[in-house]
Coordinates of C-alpha atoms and ligand atoms in Angstrom, one line a residue:
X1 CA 4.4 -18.4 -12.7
X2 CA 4.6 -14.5 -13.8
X3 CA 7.3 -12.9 -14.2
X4 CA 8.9 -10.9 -11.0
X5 CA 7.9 -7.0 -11.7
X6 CA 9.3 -5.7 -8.1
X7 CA 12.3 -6.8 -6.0
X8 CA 13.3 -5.0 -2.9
X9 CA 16.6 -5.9 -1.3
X10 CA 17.8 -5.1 2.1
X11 CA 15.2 -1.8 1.3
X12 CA 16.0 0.4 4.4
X13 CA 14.4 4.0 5.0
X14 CA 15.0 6.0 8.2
X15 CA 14.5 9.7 8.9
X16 CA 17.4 11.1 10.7
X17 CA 15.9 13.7 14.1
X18 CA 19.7 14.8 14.4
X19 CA 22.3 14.7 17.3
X20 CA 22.5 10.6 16.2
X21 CA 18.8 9.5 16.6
X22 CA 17.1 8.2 13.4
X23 CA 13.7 6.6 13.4
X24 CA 13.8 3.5 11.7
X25 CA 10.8 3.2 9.8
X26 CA 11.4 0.9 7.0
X27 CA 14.1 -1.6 8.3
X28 CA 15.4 -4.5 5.7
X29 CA 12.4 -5.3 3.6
X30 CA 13.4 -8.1 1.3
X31 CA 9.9 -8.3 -1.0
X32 CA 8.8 -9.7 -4.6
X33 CA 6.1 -9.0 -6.5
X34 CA 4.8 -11.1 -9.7
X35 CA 3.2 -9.3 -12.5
X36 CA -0.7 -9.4 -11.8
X37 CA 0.1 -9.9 -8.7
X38 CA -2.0 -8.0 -5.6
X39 CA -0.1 -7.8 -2.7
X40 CA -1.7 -6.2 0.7
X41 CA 0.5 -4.7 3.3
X42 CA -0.8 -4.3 6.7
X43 CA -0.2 -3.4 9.7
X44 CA -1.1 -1.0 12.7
X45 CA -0.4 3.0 12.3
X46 CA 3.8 3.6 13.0
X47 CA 4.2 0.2 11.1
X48 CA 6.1 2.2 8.2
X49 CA 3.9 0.4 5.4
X50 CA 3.4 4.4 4.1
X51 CA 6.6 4.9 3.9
X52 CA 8.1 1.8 2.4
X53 CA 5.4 2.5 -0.5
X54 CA 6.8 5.7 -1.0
X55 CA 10.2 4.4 -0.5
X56 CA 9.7 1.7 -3.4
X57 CA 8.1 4.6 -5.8
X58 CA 10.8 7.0 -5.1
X59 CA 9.4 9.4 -3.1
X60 CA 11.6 8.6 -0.4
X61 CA 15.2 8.5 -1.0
X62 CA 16.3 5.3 0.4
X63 CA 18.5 4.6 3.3
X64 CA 20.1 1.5 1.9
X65 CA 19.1 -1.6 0.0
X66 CA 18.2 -1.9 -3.4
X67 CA 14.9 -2.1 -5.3
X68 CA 14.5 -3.9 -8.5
X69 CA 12.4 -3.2 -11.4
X70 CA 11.6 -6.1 -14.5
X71 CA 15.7 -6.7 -12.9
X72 CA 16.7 -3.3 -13.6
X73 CA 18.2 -1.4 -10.4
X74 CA 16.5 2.0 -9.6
X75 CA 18.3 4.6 -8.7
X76 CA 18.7 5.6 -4.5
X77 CA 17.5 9.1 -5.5
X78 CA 15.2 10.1 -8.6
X79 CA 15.9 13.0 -10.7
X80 CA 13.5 14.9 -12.3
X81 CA 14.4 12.9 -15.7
X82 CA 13.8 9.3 -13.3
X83 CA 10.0 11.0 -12.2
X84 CA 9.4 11.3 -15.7
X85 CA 10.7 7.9 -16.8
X86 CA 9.0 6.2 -14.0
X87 CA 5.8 8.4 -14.4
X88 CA 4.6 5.8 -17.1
X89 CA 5.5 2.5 -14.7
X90 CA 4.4 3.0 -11.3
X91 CA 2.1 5.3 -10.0
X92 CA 0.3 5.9 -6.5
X93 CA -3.3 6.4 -5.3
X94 CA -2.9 8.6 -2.0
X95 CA -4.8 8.3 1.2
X96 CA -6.8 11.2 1.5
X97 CA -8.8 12.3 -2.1
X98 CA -9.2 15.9 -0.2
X99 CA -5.4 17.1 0.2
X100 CA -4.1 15.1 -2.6
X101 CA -6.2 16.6 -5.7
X102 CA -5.4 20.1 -6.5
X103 CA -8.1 22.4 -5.8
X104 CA -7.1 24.9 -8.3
X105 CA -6.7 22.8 -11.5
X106 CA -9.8 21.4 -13.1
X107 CA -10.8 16.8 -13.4
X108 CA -9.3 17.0 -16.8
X109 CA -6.0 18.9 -15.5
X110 CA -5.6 16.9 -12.6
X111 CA -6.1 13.8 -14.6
X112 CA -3.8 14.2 -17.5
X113 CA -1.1 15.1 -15.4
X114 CA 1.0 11.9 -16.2
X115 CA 0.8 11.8 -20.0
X116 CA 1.4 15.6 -19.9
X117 CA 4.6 15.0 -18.4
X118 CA 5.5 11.8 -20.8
X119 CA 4.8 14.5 -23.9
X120 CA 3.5 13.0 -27.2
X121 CA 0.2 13.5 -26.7
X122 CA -2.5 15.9 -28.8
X123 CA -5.1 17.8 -27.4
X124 CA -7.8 15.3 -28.3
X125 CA -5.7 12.2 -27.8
X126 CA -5.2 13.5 -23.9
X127 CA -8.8 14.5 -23.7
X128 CA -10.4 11.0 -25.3
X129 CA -7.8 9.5 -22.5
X130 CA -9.3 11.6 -19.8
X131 CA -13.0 11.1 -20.9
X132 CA -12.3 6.9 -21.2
X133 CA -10.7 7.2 -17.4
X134 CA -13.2 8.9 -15.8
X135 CA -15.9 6.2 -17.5
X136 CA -13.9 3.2 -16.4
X137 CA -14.1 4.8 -12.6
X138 CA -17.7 5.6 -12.6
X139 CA -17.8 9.2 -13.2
X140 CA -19.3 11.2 -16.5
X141 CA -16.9 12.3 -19.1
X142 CA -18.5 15.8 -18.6
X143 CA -17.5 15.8 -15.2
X144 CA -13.7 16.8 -16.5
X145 CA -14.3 20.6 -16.3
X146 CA -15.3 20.4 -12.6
X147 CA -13.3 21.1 -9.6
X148 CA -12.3 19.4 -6.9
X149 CA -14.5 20.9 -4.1
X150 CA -17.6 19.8 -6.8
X151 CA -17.2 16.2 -5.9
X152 CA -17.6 13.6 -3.0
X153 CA -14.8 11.9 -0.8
X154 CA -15.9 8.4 -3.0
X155 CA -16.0 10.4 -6.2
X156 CA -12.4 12.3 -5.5
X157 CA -11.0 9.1 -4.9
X158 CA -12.3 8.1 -8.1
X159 CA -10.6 10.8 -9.8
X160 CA -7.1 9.9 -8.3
X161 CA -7.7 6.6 -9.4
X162 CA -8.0 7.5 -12.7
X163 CA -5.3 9.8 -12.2
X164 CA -3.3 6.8 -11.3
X165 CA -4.5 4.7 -14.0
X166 CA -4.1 7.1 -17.2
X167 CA -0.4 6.2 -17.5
X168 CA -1.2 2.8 -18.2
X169 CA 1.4 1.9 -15.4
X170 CA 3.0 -1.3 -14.6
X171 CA 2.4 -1.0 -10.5
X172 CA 0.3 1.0 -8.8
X173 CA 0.5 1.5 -5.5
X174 CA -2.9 2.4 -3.3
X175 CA -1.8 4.0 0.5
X176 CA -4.6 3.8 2.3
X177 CA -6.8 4.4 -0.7
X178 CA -10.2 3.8 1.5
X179 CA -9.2 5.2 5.1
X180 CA -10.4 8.5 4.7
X181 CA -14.0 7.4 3.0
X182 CA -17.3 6.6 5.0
X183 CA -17.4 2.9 5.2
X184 CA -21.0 2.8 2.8
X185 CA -18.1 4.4 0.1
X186 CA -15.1 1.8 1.0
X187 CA -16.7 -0.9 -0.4
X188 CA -17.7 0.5 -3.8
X189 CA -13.8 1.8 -4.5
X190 CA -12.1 -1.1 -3.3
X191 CA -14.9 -3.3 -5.7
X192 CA -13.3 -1.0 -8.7
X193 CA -10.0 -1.3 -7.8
X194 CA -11.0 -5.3 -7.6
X195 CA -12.5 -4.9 -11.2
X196 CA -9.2 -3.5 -12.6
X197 CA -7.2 -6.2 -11.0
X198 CA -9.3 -9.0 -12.9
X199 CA -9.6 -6.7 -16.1
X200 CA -6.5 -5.4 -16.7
X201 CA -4.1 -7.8 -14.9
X202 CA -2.8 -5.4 -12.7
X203 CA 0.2 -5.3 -10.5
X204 CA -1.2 -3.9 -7.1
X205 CA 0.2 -3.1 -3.8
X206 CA -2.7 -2.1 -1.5
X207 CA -2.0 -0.5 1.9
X208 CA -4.5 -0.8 4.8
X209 CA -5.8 -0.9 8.1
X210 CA -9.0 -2.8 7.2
X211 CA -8.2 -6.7 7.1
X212 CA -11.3 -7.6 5.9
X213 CA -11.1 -5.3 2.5
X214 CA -7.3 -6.1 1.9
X215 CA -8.2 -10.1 2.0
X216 CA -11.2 -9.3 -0.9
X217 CA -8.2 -7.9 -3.5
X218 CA -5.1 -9.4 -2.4
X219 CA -3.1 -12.5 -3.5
X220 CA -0.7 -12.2 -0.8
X221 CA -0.5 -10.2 2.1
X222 CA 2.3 -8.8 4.4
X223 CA 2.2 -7.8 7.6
X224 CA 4.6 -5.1 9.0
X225 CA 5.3 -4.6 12.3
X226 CA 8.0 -1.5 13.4
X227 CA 9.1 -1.4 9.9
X228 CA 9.7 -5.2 9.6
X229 CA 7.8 -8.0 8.0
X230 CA 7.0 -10.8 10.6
X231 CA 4.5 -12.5 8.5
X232 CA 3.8 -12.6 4.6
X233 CA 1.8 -15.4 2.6
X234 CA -1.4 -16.4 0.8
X235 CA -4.3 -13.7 1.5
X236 CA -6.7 -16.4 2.8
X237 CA -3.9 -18.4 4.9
X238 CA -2.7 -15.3 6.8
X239 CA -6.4 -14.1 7.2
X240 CA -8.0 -17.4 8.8
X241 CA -4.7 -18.7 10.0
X242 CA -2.2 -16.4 10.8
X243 CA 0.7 -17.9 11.9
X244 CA 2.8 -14.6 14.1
X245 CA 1.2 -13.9 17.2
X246 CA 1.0 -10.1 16.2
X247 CA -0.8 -11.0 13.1
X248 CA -3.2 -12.8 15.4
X249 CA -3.6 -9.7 17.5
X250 CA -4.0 -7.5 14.5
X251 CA -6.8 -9.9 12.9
X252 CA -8.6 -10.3 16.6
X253 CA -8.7 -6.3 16.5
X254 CA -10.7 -5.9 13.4
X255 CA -14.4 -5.2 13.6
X256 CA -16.6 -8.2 13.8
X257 CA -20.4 -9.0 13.5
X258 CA -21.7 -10.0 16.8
X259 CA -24.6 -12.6 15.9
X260 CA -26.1 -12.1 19.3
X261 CA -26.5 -8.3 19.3
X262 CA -26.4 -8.6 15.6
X263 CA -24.1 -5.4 15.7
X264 CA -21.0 -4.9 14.7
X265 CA -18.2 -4.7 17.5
X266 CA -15.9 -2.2 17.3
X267 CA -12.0 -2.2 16.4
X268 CA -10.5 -3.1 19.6
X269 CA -7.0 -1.9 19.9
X270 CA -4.0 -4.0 20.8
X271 CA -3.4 -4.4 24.2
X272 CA 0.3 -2.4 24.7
X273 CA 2.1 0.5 23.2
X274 CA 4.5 0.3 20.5
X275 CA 7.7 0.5 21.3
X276 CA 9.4 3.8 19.6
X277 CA 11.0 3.5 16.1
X278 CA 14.2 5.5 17.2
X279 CA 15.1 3.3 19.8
X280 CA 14.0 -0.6 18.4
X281 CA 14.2 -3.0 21.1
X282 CA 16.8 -6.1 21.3
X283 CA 15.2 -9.3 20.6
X284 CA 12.4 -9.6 18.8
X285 CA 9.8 -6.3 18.0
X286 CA 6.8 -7.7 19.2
X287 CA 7.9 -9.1 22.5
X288 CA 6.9 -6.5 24.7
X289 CA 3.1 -6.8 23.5
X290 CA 3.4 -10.7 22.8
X291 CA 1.2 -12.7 25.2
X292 CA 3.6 -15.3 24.6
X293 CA 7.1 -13.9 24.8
X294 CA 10.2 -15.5 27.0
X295 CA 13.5 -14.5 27.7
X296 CA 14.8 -15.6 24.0
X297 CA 12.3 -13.7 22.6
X298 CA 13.9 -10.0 24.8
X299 CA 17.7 -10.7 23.5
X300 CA 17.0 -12.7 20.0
X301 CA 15.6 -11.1 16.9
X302 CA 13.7 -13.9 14.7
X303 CA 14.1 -14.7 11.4
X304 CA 11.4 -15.1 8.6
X305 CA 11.3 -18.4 8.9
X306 CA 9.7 -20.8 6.1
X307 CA 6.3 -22.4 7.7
X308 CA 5.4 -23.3 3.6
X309 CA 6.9 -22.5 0.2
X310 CA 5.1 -18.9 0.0
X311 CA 4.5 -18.6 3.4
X312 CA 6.8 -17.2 6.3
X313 CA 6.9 -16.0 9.5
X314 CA 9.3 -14.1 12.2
X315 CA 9.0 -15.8 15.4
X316 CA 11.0 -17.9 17.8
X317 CA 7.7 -20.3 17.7
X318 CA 7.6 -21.0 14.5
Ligands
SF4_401 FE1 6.1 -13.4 20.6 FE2 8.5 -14.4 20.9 FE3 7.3 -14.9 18.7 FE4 8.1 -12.4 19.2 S1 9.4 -14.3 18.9 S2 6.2 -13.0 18.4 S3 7.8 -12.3 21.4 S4 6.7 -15.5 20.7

């Protein structure tokens, strides 16, 4: 078994709206992640899997808990010097490759962000590093002078995928990295990202809606409900046997080839609102959606319970 790269602890994140009221979007994530290891965290929009990514890389200061890192404790609230330090071990692919690349700094700018900020590097040394990058994504060295605005929503992300990539880091996390593309382009960028996992060992966590493309690169997956996990284990277990009756709604909700019409149905929401994040209902999250909730289920919170070694789930059921 690899070595474990990430810990969270008790990891806690929650916006305060004043006069008492917080939302509680992350709310006692206890995770780990192996090195190699691809771990896909899903969940409906409002399920705070954005914001525990950018809770675990710091761009969040964190309510309370701890996050571990090769064992090492980071710190609740990076300093300039900790962006810089950590620059070179965890990096993050954003959601949307229109507002998250610069439109005023050229590919090669853009690109050689991180190791500009490590220092060490020559001209030509950053250069070569840009030109092998934007190879091993798919685009043309020459394509490091461009802007931006020159480029497609598949060929931006691209580009913020080798902007990810260039500090060689030891986790990269990907937030929705295929969300904002046409579906023809989601397939070809979560194929690269599947291609770097195999080739270069890496340590992924890979946030999205899409079930379906999370199951193709993921080891594991975890799904969050109103910033909690109530189910995590083996991709293919939790796919075509999810054990939490929200992870059953969320996989019944994905869009489905219909052999008879031989179209594809839809996304079909889940039946019921989500309850609001400032004020978290007693008992368990899911109850007032849950087909299947009782009374113990309104006035008792479950516990991730074991259902196998590597696989648990939050419900009174189980
Ligand atoms: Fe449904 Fe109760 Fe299980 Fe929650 S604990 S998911 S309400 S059955």
């Amino acid at each position: 078994m690899n070595p474990v790269l990430l810990e969270t602890r008790g990891l806690r994140k929650y916006f305060d709206l004043g006069a008492g009221r917080r939302v509680h979007a992350v709310d006692g994530i206890d995770l780990v992640i192996r090195e190699g290891e691809v771990l896909g965290l899903v969940g409906e929009s409002g399920s705070g899997k954005s914001t525990l990514g950018k809770t675990i890389i710091g761009l969040h200061p964190r309510t309370s808990g701890d996050i571990l890192f090769h064992g090492q404790p980071l710190p609740a609230q990076y300093t300039p010097a900790d962006y810089r330090r950590m620059a070179s071990q965890m990096q993050m692919v954003f959601q949307d490759p229109y507002s998250s690349l610069n439109p005023r700094m050229t590919v090669e700018e853009i690109i050689s962000e991180a190791l500009a900020l490590r220092g060490g590097f020559s001209k030509e040394q950053i250069r070569d590093r840009v030109a092998f990058w934007l190879q091993r994504v798919g685009l043309k060295k020459d394509h490091m002078v461009r802007y931006p605005h020159e480029f497609s929503g598949g060929q931006r992300q691209r580009i913020g995928i080798a902007r990810a990539m260039i500090a060689e880091p030891r986790l990269v996390i990907c937030d929705e990295p295929i969300s904002a593309l046409d579906v023809s382009i989601q397939a070809q960028v979560v194929n690269l990202l599947a291609d770097l996992k195999q080739s270069l060992g890496l340590t992924m966590i890979f946030i999205a809606h899409d079930l379906s493309m999370v199951r193709f690169v993921s080891d594991r997956i975890a799904v969050m409900y109103l910033g909690a996990i109530c189910e995590i284990g083996p991709a293919d277990e939790v796919f075509f046997n999810p054990r939490h009756p929200y992870s059953q709604a969320l996989i019944a909700s994905n869009p489905k080839a219909d052999p008879d019409t031989e179209k594809v149905r839809p996304h079909q929401p889940i039946p019921g609102e989500i309850p609001s994040p400032v004020n978290l209902p007693k008992g368990c999250r899911f109850a007032a959606r849950c087909p299947l909730a009782s009374d113990r289920c309104r006035e008792e919170s479950p516990l991730l319970r074991e259902i196998s070694p590597d696989h648990h789930a939050a419900c009174h059921l189980i």
